CSV table of C-alpha atoms and ligand atoms in Angstrom, one decimal:
chain,number,residue,atom,x,y,z
A,1,MET,CA,24.8,-36.2,26.3
A,2,GLU,CA,25.4,-37.6,22.9
A,3,ILE,CA,23.6,-35.1,20.8
A,4,ILE,CA,24.9,-35.1,17.2
A,5,ARG,CA,22.9,-32.3,15.8
A,6,ARG,CA,23.0,-29.2,18.0
A,7,PRO,CA,21.3,-26.3,16.2
A,8,ARG,CA,22.4,-23.9,19.0
A,9,ARG,CA,26.0,-24.0,17.5
A,10,ASN,CA,24.8,-21.8,14.7
A,11,ARG,CA,23.5,-19.2,17.3
A,12,ASN,CA,26.7,-19.1,19.3
A,13,THR,CA,27.9,-15.6,18.6
A,14,ALA,CA,26.6,-12.4,16.9
A,15,ALA,CA,28.9,-13.0,13.9
A,16,ILE,CA,27.6,-16.6,13.4
A,17,ARG,CA,24.0,-15.5,13.8
A,18,GLU,CA,24.7,-12.8,11.1
A,19,LEU,CA,26.2,-15.4,8.8
A,20,THR,CA,23.3,-17.8,9.2
A,21,GLN,CA,20.5,-15.3,9.0
A,22,GLU,CA,18.2,-16.4,6.2
A,23,THR,CA,16.3,-13.2,5.5
A,24,TYR,CA,17.3,-9.6,5.3
A,25,LEU,CA,15.4,-6.5,4.8
A,26,ILE,CA,17.0,-3.6,2.9
A,27,LYS,CA,15.6,-0.1,2.4
A,28,GLU,CA,15.4,-0.7,-1.4
A,29,GLN,CA,12.5,-3.1,-0.7
A,30,LEU,CA,10.4,-0.5,1.2
A,31,VAL,CA,7.6,1.8,-0.1
A,32,TYR,CA,6.5,4.8,2.1
A,33,PRO,CA,2.8,5.9,2.0
A,34,LEU,CA,2.1,9.6,2.0
A,35,PHE,CA,-1.3,11.2,2.7
A,36,LEU,CA,-1.8,14.4,0.7
A,37,LEU,CA,-4.0,17.4,1.5
A,38,PRO,CA,-4.9,20.4,-0.7
A,39,GLY,CA,-3.5,23.9,0.2
A,40,GLU,CA,-0.1,24.8,1.5
A,41,ASN,CA,1.9,24.7,4.7
A,42,GLN,CA,-0.2,21.9,6.1
A,43,ARG,CA,1.2,19.1,8.3
A,44,VAL,CA,-1.6,17.5,10.3
A,45,MET,CA,-0.8,14.5,12.6
A,46,VAL,CA,-3.0,11.4,12.1
A,47,ASP,CA,-4.1,10.7,15.7
A,48,SER,CA,-4.2,7.0,15.4
A,49,MET,CA,-0.8,6.8,13.6
A,50,PRO,CA,1.9,8.6,15.6
A,51,GLY,CA,4.6,9.9,13.3
A,52,ILE,CA,2.4,10.0,10.2
A,53,PHE,CA,1.0,13.3,8.9
A,54,ARG,CA,-1.4,14.5,6.3
A,55,LEU,CA,0.7,16.9,4.1
A,56,SER,CA,0.1,19.7,1.7
A,57,ILE,CA,2.4,19.4,-1.4
A,58,ASP,CA,5.0,21.8,-0.1
A,59,SER,CA,5.3,19.8,3.2
A,60,ALA,CA,5.2,16.5,1.2
A,61,LEU,CA,8.2,17.6,-0.9
A,62,GLU,CA,10.1,18.3,2.4
A,63,GLU,CA,9.1,14.9,3.7
A,64,ILE,CA,10.2,13.2,0.5
A,65,GLU,CA,13.5,14.9,0.6
A,66,ALA,CA,14.1,13.7,4.2
A,67,CYS,CA,13.2,10.2,3.2
A,68,VAL,CA,15.5,10.3,0.2
A,69,LEU,CA,18.4,11.2,2.5
A,70,HIS,CA,17.6,8.0,4.4
A,71,GLY,CA,17.6,5.9,1.2
A,72,ILE,CA,13.8,5.6,0.5
A,73,HIS,CA,13.1,5.9,-3.2
A,74,SER,CA,9.5,4.7,-3.6
A,75,PHE,CA,6.4,6.3,-2.4
A,76,ILE,CA,2.7,5.5,-2.6
A,77,LEU,CA,0.3,8.5,-2.5
A,78,PHE,CA,-3.2,8.8,-1.1
A,79,PRO,CA,-5.4,11.9,-1.2
A,80,ALA,CA,-7.5,13.3,1.7
A,81,VAL,CA,-10.2,15.0,-0.3
A,82,PRO,CA,-12.5,17.7,1.3
A,83,ASP,CA,-16.1,16.7,1.5
A,84,ASN,CA,-17.3,19.5,-0.8
A,85,LEU,CA,-15.3,17.9,-3.6
A,86,LYS,CA,-16.8,14.5,-3.3
A,87,ASP,CA,-19.7,13.2,-5.4
A,88,THR,CA,-21.3,9.9,-6.2
A,89,ASN,CA,-19.2,9.4,-9.4
A,90,ALA,CA,-15.8,10.5,-8.0
A,91,THR,CA,-15.5,13.0,-10.8
A,92,TYR,CA,-12.9,15.2,-9.0
A,93,SER,CA,-10.4,12.3,-9.2
A,94,TYR,CA,-9.8,12.9,-12.9
A,95,GLN,CA,-10.3,16.7,-13.2
A,96,SER,CA,-7.1,18.3,-14.4
A,97,ASP,CA,-7.1,20.8,-11.4
A,98,CYS,CA,-7.4,17.9,-8.9
A,99,PHE,CA,-4.8,18.6,-6.1
A,100,TYR,CA,-3.8,15.0,-6.1
A,101,LEU,CA,-2.9,15.1,-9.8
A,102,GLU,CA,-1.1,18.4,-9.3
A,103,SER,CA,0.9,16.9,-6.4
A,104,ILE,CA,2.0,14.0,-8.6
A,105,ARG,CA,3.2,16.4,-11.3
A,106,LYS,CA,5.1,18.5,-8.7
A,107,ILE,CA,6.7,15.5,-7.1
A,108,LYS,CA,7.9,14.1,-10.5
A,109,GLN,CA,9.1,17.6,-11.5
A,110,TYR,CA,11.3,17.9,-8.3
A,111,PHE,CA,12.2,14.2,-8.0
A,112,PRO,CA,12.0,12.6,-11.5
A,113,GLU,CA,14.2,9.7,-10.5
A,114,LEU,CA,11.9,8.5,-7.6
A,115,CYS,CA,9.2,5.8,-8.1
A,116,ILE,CA,5.8,7.2,-7.6
A,117,ILE,CA,2.9,4.8,-7.1
A,118,THR,CA,-0.7,6.2,-7.1
A,119,ASP,CA,-4.0,4.9,-5.8
A,120,VAL,CA,-7.0,4.0,-8.0
A,121,ALA,CA,-10.3,3.6,-6.2
A,122,MET,CA,-13.3,5.7,-5.8
A,123,ASP,CA,-13.5,5.9,-2.0
A,124,PRO,CA,-11.4,9.0,-1.3
A,125,TYR,CA,-13.5,11.0,-3.8
A,126,SER,CA,-16.9,9.3,-3.3
A,127,SER,CA,-19.7,10.8,-1.3
A,128,ASP,CA,-20.7,7.2,-0.6
A,129,GLY,CA,-17.3,6.2,0.7
A,130,HIS,CA,-17.2,3.1,-1.4
A,131,ASP,CA,-14.4,1.9,-3.8
A,132,GLY,CA,-17.0,1.4,-6.6
A,133,LEU,CA,-20.1,3.2,-7.9
A,134,VAL,CA,-23.2,2.8,-5.6
A,135,GLU,CA,-26.6,2.3,-7.1
A,136,GLU,CA,-29.5,1.4,-4.8
A,137,ASP,CA,-27.2,0.3,-2.0
A,138,GLU,CA,-25.3,-2.0,-4.4
A,139,ILE,CA,-21.7,-1.5,-5.4
A,140,VAL,CA,-22.0,-2.0,-9.2
A,141,ASN,CA,-19.0,-3.6,-10.9
A,142,ASP,CA,-18.9,-2.9,-14.6
A,143,LYS,CA,-20.1,0.8,-14.4
A,144,THR,CA,-17.2,1.4,-12.1
A,145,LEU,CA,-14.5,0.3,-14.5
A,146,PRO,CA,-14.6,3.3,-16.9
A,147,ILE,CA,-14.4,5.6,-13.8
A,148,LEU,CA,-11.3,3.8,-12.6
A,149,ALA,CA,-9.8,3.9,-16.0
A,150,ASN,CA,-10.3,7.7,-16.2
A,151,MET,CA,-8.6,8.0,-12.9
A,152,ALA,CA,-5.7,5.7,-14.0
A,153,VAL,CA,-5.1,7.6,-17.2
A,154,ALA,CA,-5.2,11.0,-15.4
A,155,GLN,CA,-2.6,9.7,-13.0
A,156,ALA,CA,-0.4,8.3,-15.7
A,157,GLN,CA,-0.7,11.7,-17.5
A,158,ALA,CA,0.4,13.4,-14.3
A,159,GLY,CA,3.5,11.3,-14.3
A,160,ALA,CA,2.8,8.3,-12.0
A,161,ASP,CA,5.3,5.4,-12.6
A,162,ILE,CA,3.0,2.8,-11.3
A,163,ILE,CA,-0.8,2.7,-10.9
A,164,GLY,CA,-2.2,0.9,-7.8
A,165,PRO,CA,-5.8,-0.2,-8.2
A,166,SER,CA,-7.0,-0.8,-4.7
A,167,ASP,CA,-10.8,-1.2,-5.5
A,168,MET,CA,-11.2,-5.0,-5.9
A,169,MET,CA,-13.7,-4.7,-8.8
A,170,ASP,CA,-13.7,-7.7,-11.2
A,171,GLY,CA,-11.8,-7.2,-14.5
A,172,ARG,CA,-10.3,-3.8,-13.6
A,173,ILE,CA,-6.7,-4.7,-14.2
A,174,GLY,CA,-7.4,-5.7,-17.8
A,175,TYR,CA,-9.7,-2.8,-18.4
A,176,ILE,CA,-7.2,-0.3,-17.0
A,177,ARG,CA,-4.3,-1.9,-18.9
A,178,LYS,CA,-6.1,-1.6,-22.2
A,179,GLU,CA,-7.1,2.0,-21.5
A,180,LEU,CA,-3.5,3.0,-20.5
A,181,ASP,CA,-2.1,1.3,-23.7
A,182,LYS,CA,-4.7,3.0,-25.9
A,183,GLN,CA,-3.6,6.4,-24.6
A,184,GLY,CA,0.1,5.6,-25.1
A,185,PHE,CA,1.0,4.8,-21.5
A,186,HIS,CA,2.4,1.3,-22.2
A,187,LYS,CA,5.3,2.1,-19.9
A,188,THR,CA,3.2,2.8,-16.9
A,189,GLY,CA,3.1,-0.2,-14.6
A,190,ILE,CA,0.2,-1.7,-12.6
A,191,MET,CA,0.6,-2.8,-9.0
A,192,ALA,CA,-2.6,-4.8,-8.4
A,193,TYR,CA,-4.2,-4.9,-4.9
A,194,THR,CA,-4.9,-8.6,-5.7
A,195,ALA,CA,-5.8,-10.2,-2.4
A,196,LYS,CA,-7.3,-7.3,-0.5
A,197,TYR,CA,-9.3,-8.5,2.5
A,198,ALA,CA,-12.3,-6.9,4.2
A,199,SER,CA,-10.1,-6.1,7.3
A,200,ALA,CA,-10.6,-4.3,10.6
A,201,PHE,CA,-6.9,-3.2,10.2
A,202,TYR,CA,-7.8,-0.3,7.8
A,203,GLY,CA,-9.4,1.7,10.6
A,204,PRO,CA,-6.7,4.4,11.1
A,205,PHE,CA,-6.3,4.8,7.3
A,206,ARG,CA,-10.0,5.6,7.0
A,207,ASP,CA,-9.6,8.2,9.8
A,208,ALA,CA,-6.7,9.7,8.0
A,209,LEU,CA,-8.6,10.1,4.8
A,210,ASP,CA,-12.1,10.3,6.2
A,211,SER,CA,-13.0,7.7,3.7
A,212,ALA,CA,-15.1,5.2,5.7
A,213,PRO,CA,-18.2,3.9,3.8
A,214,LYS,CA,-21.3,6.0,4.6
A,215,LYS,CA,-23.5,2.9,4.6
A,216,GLY,CA,-22.8,-0.8,4.7
A,217,ASN,CA,-19.4,-2.4,4.5
A,218,LYS,CA,-16.9,-3.5,1.8
A,219,LYS,CA,-17.6,-7.2,2.0
A,220,THR,CA,-19.1,-7.6,-1.5
A,221,TYR,CA,-15.8,-6.7,-3.1
A,222,GLN,CA,-13.0,-7.1,-0.5
A,223,MET,CA,-12.2,-10.7,0.3
A,224,ASN,CA,-13.4,-12.8,3.3
A,225,PRO,CA,-10.5,-13.1,5.8
A,226,ALA,CA,-11.3,-16.8,6.1
A,227,ASN,CA,-10.3,-17.6,2.5
A,228,ARG,CA,-6.9,-18.7,1.1
A,229,ARG,CA,-7.6,-20.5,-2.1
A,230,GLU,CA,-9.8,-17.7,-3.4
A,231,ALA,CA,-6.7,-15.5,-3.3
A,232,LEU,CA,-5.1,-17.7,-6.0
A,233,ILE,CA,-8.1,-17.1,-8.3
A,234,GLU,CA,-7.6,-13.3,-7.9
A,235,GLY,CA,-3.9,-13.8,-8.4
A,236,ASN,CA,-4.4,-15.8,-11.7
A,237,LEU,CA,-6.8,-13.2,-13.0
A,238,ASP,CA,-4.6,-10.1,-12.2
A,239,PHE,CA,-1.6,-11.9,-13.7
A,240,GLN,CA,-3.5,-12.8,-16.9
A,241,GLU,CA,-4.9,-9.3,-17.1
A,242,GLY,CA,-1.4,-7.8,-17.1
A,243,ALA,CA,-0.5,-6.8,-13.5
A,244,ASP,CA,3.2,-6.1,-13.0
A,245,PHE,CA,3.0,-6.6,-9.3
A,246,LEU,CA,0.6,-8.7,-7.1
A,247,MET,CA,-0.2,-7.4,-3.6
A,248,VAL,CA,-1.5,-9.0,-0.4
A,249,LYS,CA,-3.1,-6.7,2.1
A,250,PRO,CA,-3.0,-6.6,5.1
A,251,ALA,CA,0.2,-8.4,5.7
A,252,LEU,CA,0.5,-9.8,9.2
A,253,ALA,CA,-2.7,-11.8,9.4
A,254,TYR,CA,-2.2,-13.0,5.8
A,255,LEU,CA,1.4,-14.4,5.8
A,256,ASP,CA,0.2,-17.7,4.4
A,257,VAL,CA,-1.3,-15.9,1.4
A,258,ILE,CA,2.0,-14.0,0.8
A,259,ARG,CA,3.7,-17.4,0.7
A,260,ASP,CA,1.2,-18.8,-1.7
A,261,PHE,CA,1.7,-15.9,-4.1
A,262,LYS,CA,5.4,-16.2,-3.9
A,263,GLU,CA,5.2,-19.9,-4.8
A,264,ASN,CA,2.7,-19.4,-7.6
A,265,PHE,CA,3.6,-16.2,-9.5
A,266,ASN,CA,6.9,-15.1,-10.9
A,267,ILE,CA,6.3,-11.4,-10.7
A,268,PRO,CA,7.2,-9.2,-7.6
A,269,ILE,CA,5.0,-9.9,-4.6
A,270,VAL,CA,4.1,-6.9,-2.5
A,271,ALA,CA,2.8,-6.9,1.1
A,272,TYR,CA,0.9,-3.9,2.5
A,273,ASN,CA,1.7,-3.6,6.2
A,274,VAL,CA,-1.4,-1.5,6.8
A,275,SER,CA,-2.4,1.3,9.1
A,276,GLY,CA,-3.9,-0.8,11.9
A,277,GLU,CA,-0.8,-3.0,12.0
A,278,TYR,CA,1.3,0.1,12.5
A,279,ALA,CA,-1.1,1.6,15.1
A,280,MET,CA,-1.0,-1.6,17.2
A,281,ILE,CA,2.8,-1.4,17.7
A,282,LYS,CA,2.8,2.3,18.2
A,283,ALA,CA,0.0,2.1,20.8
A,284,ALA,CA,1.6,-0.8,22.7
A,285,ALA,CA,5.1,0.8,22.6
A,286,LYS,CA,3.6,4.1,23.9
A,287,LYS,CA,2.3,2.2,26.9
A,288,GLY,CA,5.7,0.6,27.4
A,289,TRP,CA,4.2,-2.8,26.7
A,290,LEU,CA,6.7,-3.7,24.0
A,291,ASP,CA,9.8,-2.3,22.4
A,292,ASN,CA,9.0,-0.3,19.3
A,293,ASP,CA,12.2,-0.8,17.4
A,294,LYS,CA,12.5,-4.5,18.0
A,295,ALA,CA,8.8,-5.1,17.2
A,296,MET,CA,9.2,-3.1,14.0
A,297,VAL,CA,12.2,-5.1,12.8
A,298,GLU,CA,10.6,-8.4,13.7
A,299,VAL,CA,7.3,-7.7,12.0
A,300,LEU,CA,9.0,-6.4,8.8
A,301,LEU,CA,11.4,-9.3,8.6
A,302,SER,CA,8.6,-11.8,9.1
A,303,ILE,CA,6.7,-10.3,6.1
A,304,ARG,CA,9.9,-10.8,4.0
A,305,ARG,CA,10.4,-14.3,5.4
A,306,ALA,CA,6.8,-15.2,4.3
A,307,GLY,CA,7.8,-14.2,0.7
A,308,ALA,CA,7.2,-10.5,0.1
A,309,ASP,CA,9.7,-9.0,-2.3
A,310,ILE,CA,8.4,-5.5,-1.5
A,311,ILE,CA,6.8,-4.0,1.7
A,312,ILE,CA,4.6,-1.0,1.8
A,313,THR,CA,4.9,0.3,5.3
A,314,TYR,CA,4.4,3.4,7.5
A,315,PHE,CA,7.6,2.3,9.2
A,316,ALA,CA,9.7,2.8,6.0
A,317,LYS,CA,11.2,6.2,7.0
A,318,GLU,CA,11.8,5.1,10.6
A,319,TYR,CA,13.3,1.8,9.6
A,320,ALA,CA,15.6,3.5,7.1
A,321,SER,CA,16.7,6.1,9.6
A,322,LYS,CA,17.4,3.7,12.4
A,323,ILE,CA,18.6,0.4,10.8
A,324,HIS,CA,22.0,0.1,9.0
B,1,PBG,C1,-9.2,1.9,-0.2
B,1,PBG,C2,-7.9,1.7,0.5
B,1,PBG,C3,-7.8,1.3,1.9
B,1,PBG,C4,-6.4,1.3,2.2
B,1,PBG,C5,-5.7,1.6,1.0
B,1,PBG,N1,-6.6,1.9,0.0
B,1,PBG,C6,-8.8,1.1,2.9
B,1,PBG,C7,-10.1,0.6,2.6
B,1,PBG,O1,-10.2,-0.4,1.8
B,1,PBG,O2,-11.0,1.1,3.2
B,1,PBG,C8,-5.9,0.9,3.5
B,1,PBG,C9,-4.5,1.2,3.8
B,1,PBG,C10,-4.1,1.1,5.3
B,1,PBG,O3,-5.0,0.7,6.1
B,1,PBG,O4,-3.0,1.4,5.6
B,1,PBG,N2,-9.1,2.1,-1.5
C-alpha cells in the first residue's frame, strides 16, 4: 500500500510514545480534598468513597504528612458539622471556636509551607442544607453575601491561603474580595467555583458531610447541565470581580466547559473531579469491571487534556503514591 502518512509510526515503541505524548500530569497540579470532623482520634470511612475518611484534626495532620511524603502540597478542606451546631444562618461557620477554623490554624502551624484552600458556602453549617440563606423556601441572594464574607474573613484570619466560594450566589466574588481587602487580607487568594453545575455527581460528598438540602434542590443557583455559553457569563463576572482561579465542577461531564475557560481566560483553570466521579471508578473496579489504576490515570489525563491547569481530586494521594 502507498500510504504516505502513517500515524502509527509515532506509536511504535514505548520510548516513541513517551516522546510524542502531548499531555502530562504531575503531582504539583493536584489538590487533595480532606473532610474534617470535630474531636480527636477520629478516622471514619466514607462508605461511598473507598479510601476517603472523615478525620479529626490529629488524624488529618497524619494524613497530610503522608501526602506530603508523596509530594502533594495543596489541600482543600471541608467540615462535617454536627447537626446541633447548624442553624438557619450558618453562624457557627465564623465563630472563633469553630473546629474548622481551629483545624486551619493547626494545619498552618504545623505545615506553614503548604497551600491550604478553604470552602465558603452555607450548606455544611445550615439547618436547611442550602448554600445560601433560605427565606420562605427561597434561596435569597443578597442577604447571603455578608454571611459568606464573614466566613471568608474568618478563614483568612485562621490562615487560609486561598478561599474557595462554592455557593454560586451572584456577586459573591466581588463582595468577598472587597471584604477581605478591607480587613487587610489582600494577599489571600480566591478560587471561584465559577461554573458549578446542579449535578447528580455530588451524591457521595453530601453523604460524607451530611449536607444534602432538607427541602428542594440547588437548581436556582447551580447551573443547568445543558448549558455551555452561560458558563462564560459566570467566567467573565468572576474574572472581573477579582477571582484568582476559575473552576469548573464536575469535571468529566463538562470537559467542553474546561476547554472554553482555558481559551477565554488567562488565569489558572481548575477542574473539580468530584465525589461521584471517584465513586464510579471505585465501585466498578471493586466489581472487577475495570482496572482502577488505568481508569484513574486516563480520567485525570483527559481533564488535563481538556485544559485544566489544576485538578482537585480524591485520587490525588493514590496517584502521587503510585505514579512516577
Ligand atoms: C457545596 C459543595 C458541594 C461540593 C463541594 N462543595 C456539593 C453540593 O453542591 O451539594 C461537592 C464536591 C464533591 O462532590 O466532591 N458547597
